[in-house]
Coordinates of C-alpha atoms in Angstrom, one line a residue:
M27 CA -104.1 53.3 -65.1
V28 CA -104.5 57.0 -64.1
V29 CA -101.6 56.7 -61.6
A30 CA -99.3 55.3 -64.3
A31 CA -100.2 58.1 -66.7
K32 CA -99.5 60.7 -64.1
A33 CA -96.2 59.1 -63.3
A34 CA -95.2 59.1 -67.0
E35 CA -96.1 62.7 -67.5
Q36 CA -93.9 63.7 -64.3
D37 CA -91.0 61.7 -65.8
E38 CA -91.5 63.4 -69.1
G39 CA -91.6 66.8 -67.4
R40 CA -88.3 65.9 -65.4
D41 CA -86.6 65.0 -68.7
K42 CA -87.6 68.3 -70.3
G43 CA -86.2 70.2 -67.3
R44 CA -82.9 68.2 -67.5
R45 CA -82.6 68.7 -71.3
R46 CA -83.2 72.5 -71.0
F47 CA -80.7 72.6 -68.1
L48 CA -78.1 70.7 -70.3
H49 CA -78.9 73.1 -73.3
V50 CA -78.3 76.2 -71.0
L51 CA -75.1 74.7 -69.6
L52 CA -73.7 73.6 -73.1
G53 CA -74.8 76.9 -74.7
G54 CA -73.1 78.9 -71.9
G55 CA -70.0 77.0 -72.3
V56 CA -69.9 77.5 -76.0
F57 CA -70.6 81.2 -75.6
A58 CA -67.8 81.5 -73.0
S59 CA -65.5 79.7 -75.3
L60 CA -66.2 82.0 -78.2
V61 CA -65.9 85.1 -76.1
S62 CA -62.5 84.0 -74.6
F63 CA -61.3 83.4 -78.2
V64 CA -62.6 86.6 -79.9
Y65 CA -61.9 89.1 -77.2
P66 CA -58.1 88.8 -77.2
V67 CA -58.2 88.8 -81.1
L68 CA -60.1 92.0 -81.2
R69 CA -57.8 93.6 -78.6
Y70 CA -54.9 92.7 -80.7
V71 CA -56.4 93.9 -84.0
L72 CA -58.0 97.1 -82.8
P73 CA -55.6 99.7 -81.5
P74 CA -56.3 101.4 -78.2
P75 CA -57.6 104.9 -78.5
S76 CA -54.5 107.3 -78.4
A77 CA -54.9 110.0 -75.9
D78 CA -54.4 113.3 -77.7
L79 CA -53.6 115.9 -75.0
G80 CA -55.2 118.5 -77.2
T81 CA -51.9 120.4 -77.4
D82 CA -51.6 123.0 -80.1
S83 CA -48.2 124.4 -79.2
V84 CA -45.2 122.9 -77.2
L85 CA -41.8 124.1 -76.1
A86 CA -39.5 121.9 -78.3
A87 CA -36.1 123.2 -77.3
T88 CA -34.0 126.1 -76.4
V89 CA -31.8 127.9 -79.0
A90 CA -28.7 126.8 -77.2
E91 CA -29.7 123.2 -77.3
L92 CA -29.8 123.0 -81.0
K93 CA -26.6 123.4 -83.0
S94 CA -26.5 124.1 -86.7
N95 CA -27.3 121.0 -88.9
S96 CA -28.7 119.0 -86.1
A97 CA -32.1 117.8 -84.8
R98 CA -34.0 116.9 -81.7
I99 CA -37.0 114.7 -81.0
F100 CA -39.5 116.3 -78.8
R101 CA -43.1 115.1 -77.6
F102 CA -46.0 116.8 -79.3
G103 CA -49.1 115.6 -77.5
S104 CA -48.9 111.8 -77.6
R105 CA -46.6 111.6 -80.5
P106 CA -43.0 112.3 -81.3
G107 CA -41.9 115.4 -83.3
L108 CA -38.8 116.4 -85.0
L109 CA -37.2 119.8 -84.8
I110 CA -34.3 120.4 -87.2
R111 CA -32.0 123.3 -87.5
T112 CA -30.6 123.3 -90.9
A113 CA -27.1 124.1 -91.9
S114 CA -28.2 127.6 -93.0
G115 CA -29.8 128.2 -89.5
E116 CA -33.4 127.7 -90.4
Y117 CA -35.7 125.8 -88.1
R118 CA -38.0 123.1 -89.4
A119 CA -40.5 121.0 -87.4
M120 CA -42.5 117.9 -88.5
S121 CA -44.0 114.8 -87.1
A122 CA -41.4 112.2 -86.4
T123 CA -43.7 109.3 -87.2
C124 CA -43.0 107.6 -90.6
T125 CA -46.2 107.4 -92.7
H126 CA -45.3 103.9 -93.8
L127 CA -45.4 101.8 -90.6
S128 CA -45.2 104.5 -87.8
C129 CA -41.6 104.1 -87.1
T130 CA -39.8 107.0 -85.6
V131 CA -37.7 108.9 -88.2
Q132 CA -34.4 110.8 -87.5
Y133 CA -32.4 113.6 -89.0
R134 CA -29.3 112.5 -90.9
N135 CA -26.9 115.4 -90.8
D136 CA -24.6 113.8 -93.3
L137 CA -27.3 113.7 -95.9
Q138 CA -29.4 116.6 -94.6
Q139 CA -32.5 114.5 -94.9
V140 CA -34.9 112.9 -92.6
W141 CA -34.5 109.1 -92.6
C142 CA -36.7 106.2 -91.5
A143 CA -34.5 103.3 -90.4
C144 CA -37.3 100.7 -90.6
H145 CA -37.4 100.5 -94.5
N146 CA -34.9 103.2 -95.6
G147 CA -37.6 105.8 -96.4
M148 CA -36.3 109.3 -97.0
Y149 CA -38.0 112.7 -96.5
D150 CA -36.6 116.1 -97.5
L151 CA -36.3 118.9 -95.0
N152 CA -40.0 120.0 -95.8
G153 CA -41.2 116.4 -94.7
R154 CA -42.0 115.4 -98.5
N155 CA -41.3 111.7 -99.1
I156 CA -38.6 111.4 -101.6
S157 CA -37.7 107.8 -101.7
G158 CA -38.5 104.4 -100.2
P159 CA -41.9 103.1 -99.2
P160 CA -43.5 106.1 -97.3
P161 CA -46.8 106.9 -99.1
R162 CA -47.4 110.4 -97.7
P163 CA -45.4 113.3 -96.5
L164 CA -44.8 114.0 -92.8
E165 CA -47.1 116.3 -91.1
A166 CA -45.4 119.7 -91.0
Y167 CA -45.4 122.0 -88.0
E168 CA -45.0 125.8 -87.6
V169 CA -41.9 126.9 -85.6
H170 CA -41.8 130.1 -83.4
V171 CA -38.6 131.4 -81.8
K172 CA -39.5 133.4 -78.7
G173 CA -36.4 134.8 -77.1
N174 CA -34.3 131.8 -76.3
E175 CA -37.1 129.2 -76.7
I176 CA -38.4 127.4 -79.7
Y177 CA -41.9 126.6 -79.9
V178 CA -43.7 124.3 -82.2
S179 CA -47.4 124.4 -83.2
R180 CA -49.8 122.9 -85.6
K181 CA -50.3 124.6 -88.9
Q182 CA -53.4 126.7 -88.9
G183 CA -56.0 125.2 -91.0
A184 CA -54.4 121.8 -91.2

């Protein structure tokens, strides 16, 4: 009788061990499945951190490269910038990233305005949004001509 009771306790102990092992195995499988589903979704939804080079001033062009009523795209840190020489010879610089969906804008010399081709957004030569879906103006930069070189820098206090 005592031997039969001990054998029953050992069988019950083995069953608990098997159940615990199955719980850990199934729980680990469910956890691994959730991680393999959620991780790619989070990587897609959350943008990677952009590396800002900490640049406050860049050489955008030389005077000879930019004719009157034309523009040039340049790199300002990790983002594109737009340097414009107006028909009157003034230089203007602004971010070349549309404030609507981050498309790259371009200068249209026939309209003398900045145009976003993605959704037909228009900006004036000061970067103010004048038509289309862009919600905010473009970030304006300061332009400094030093000899034959044109430097663009962030506005102080911006």
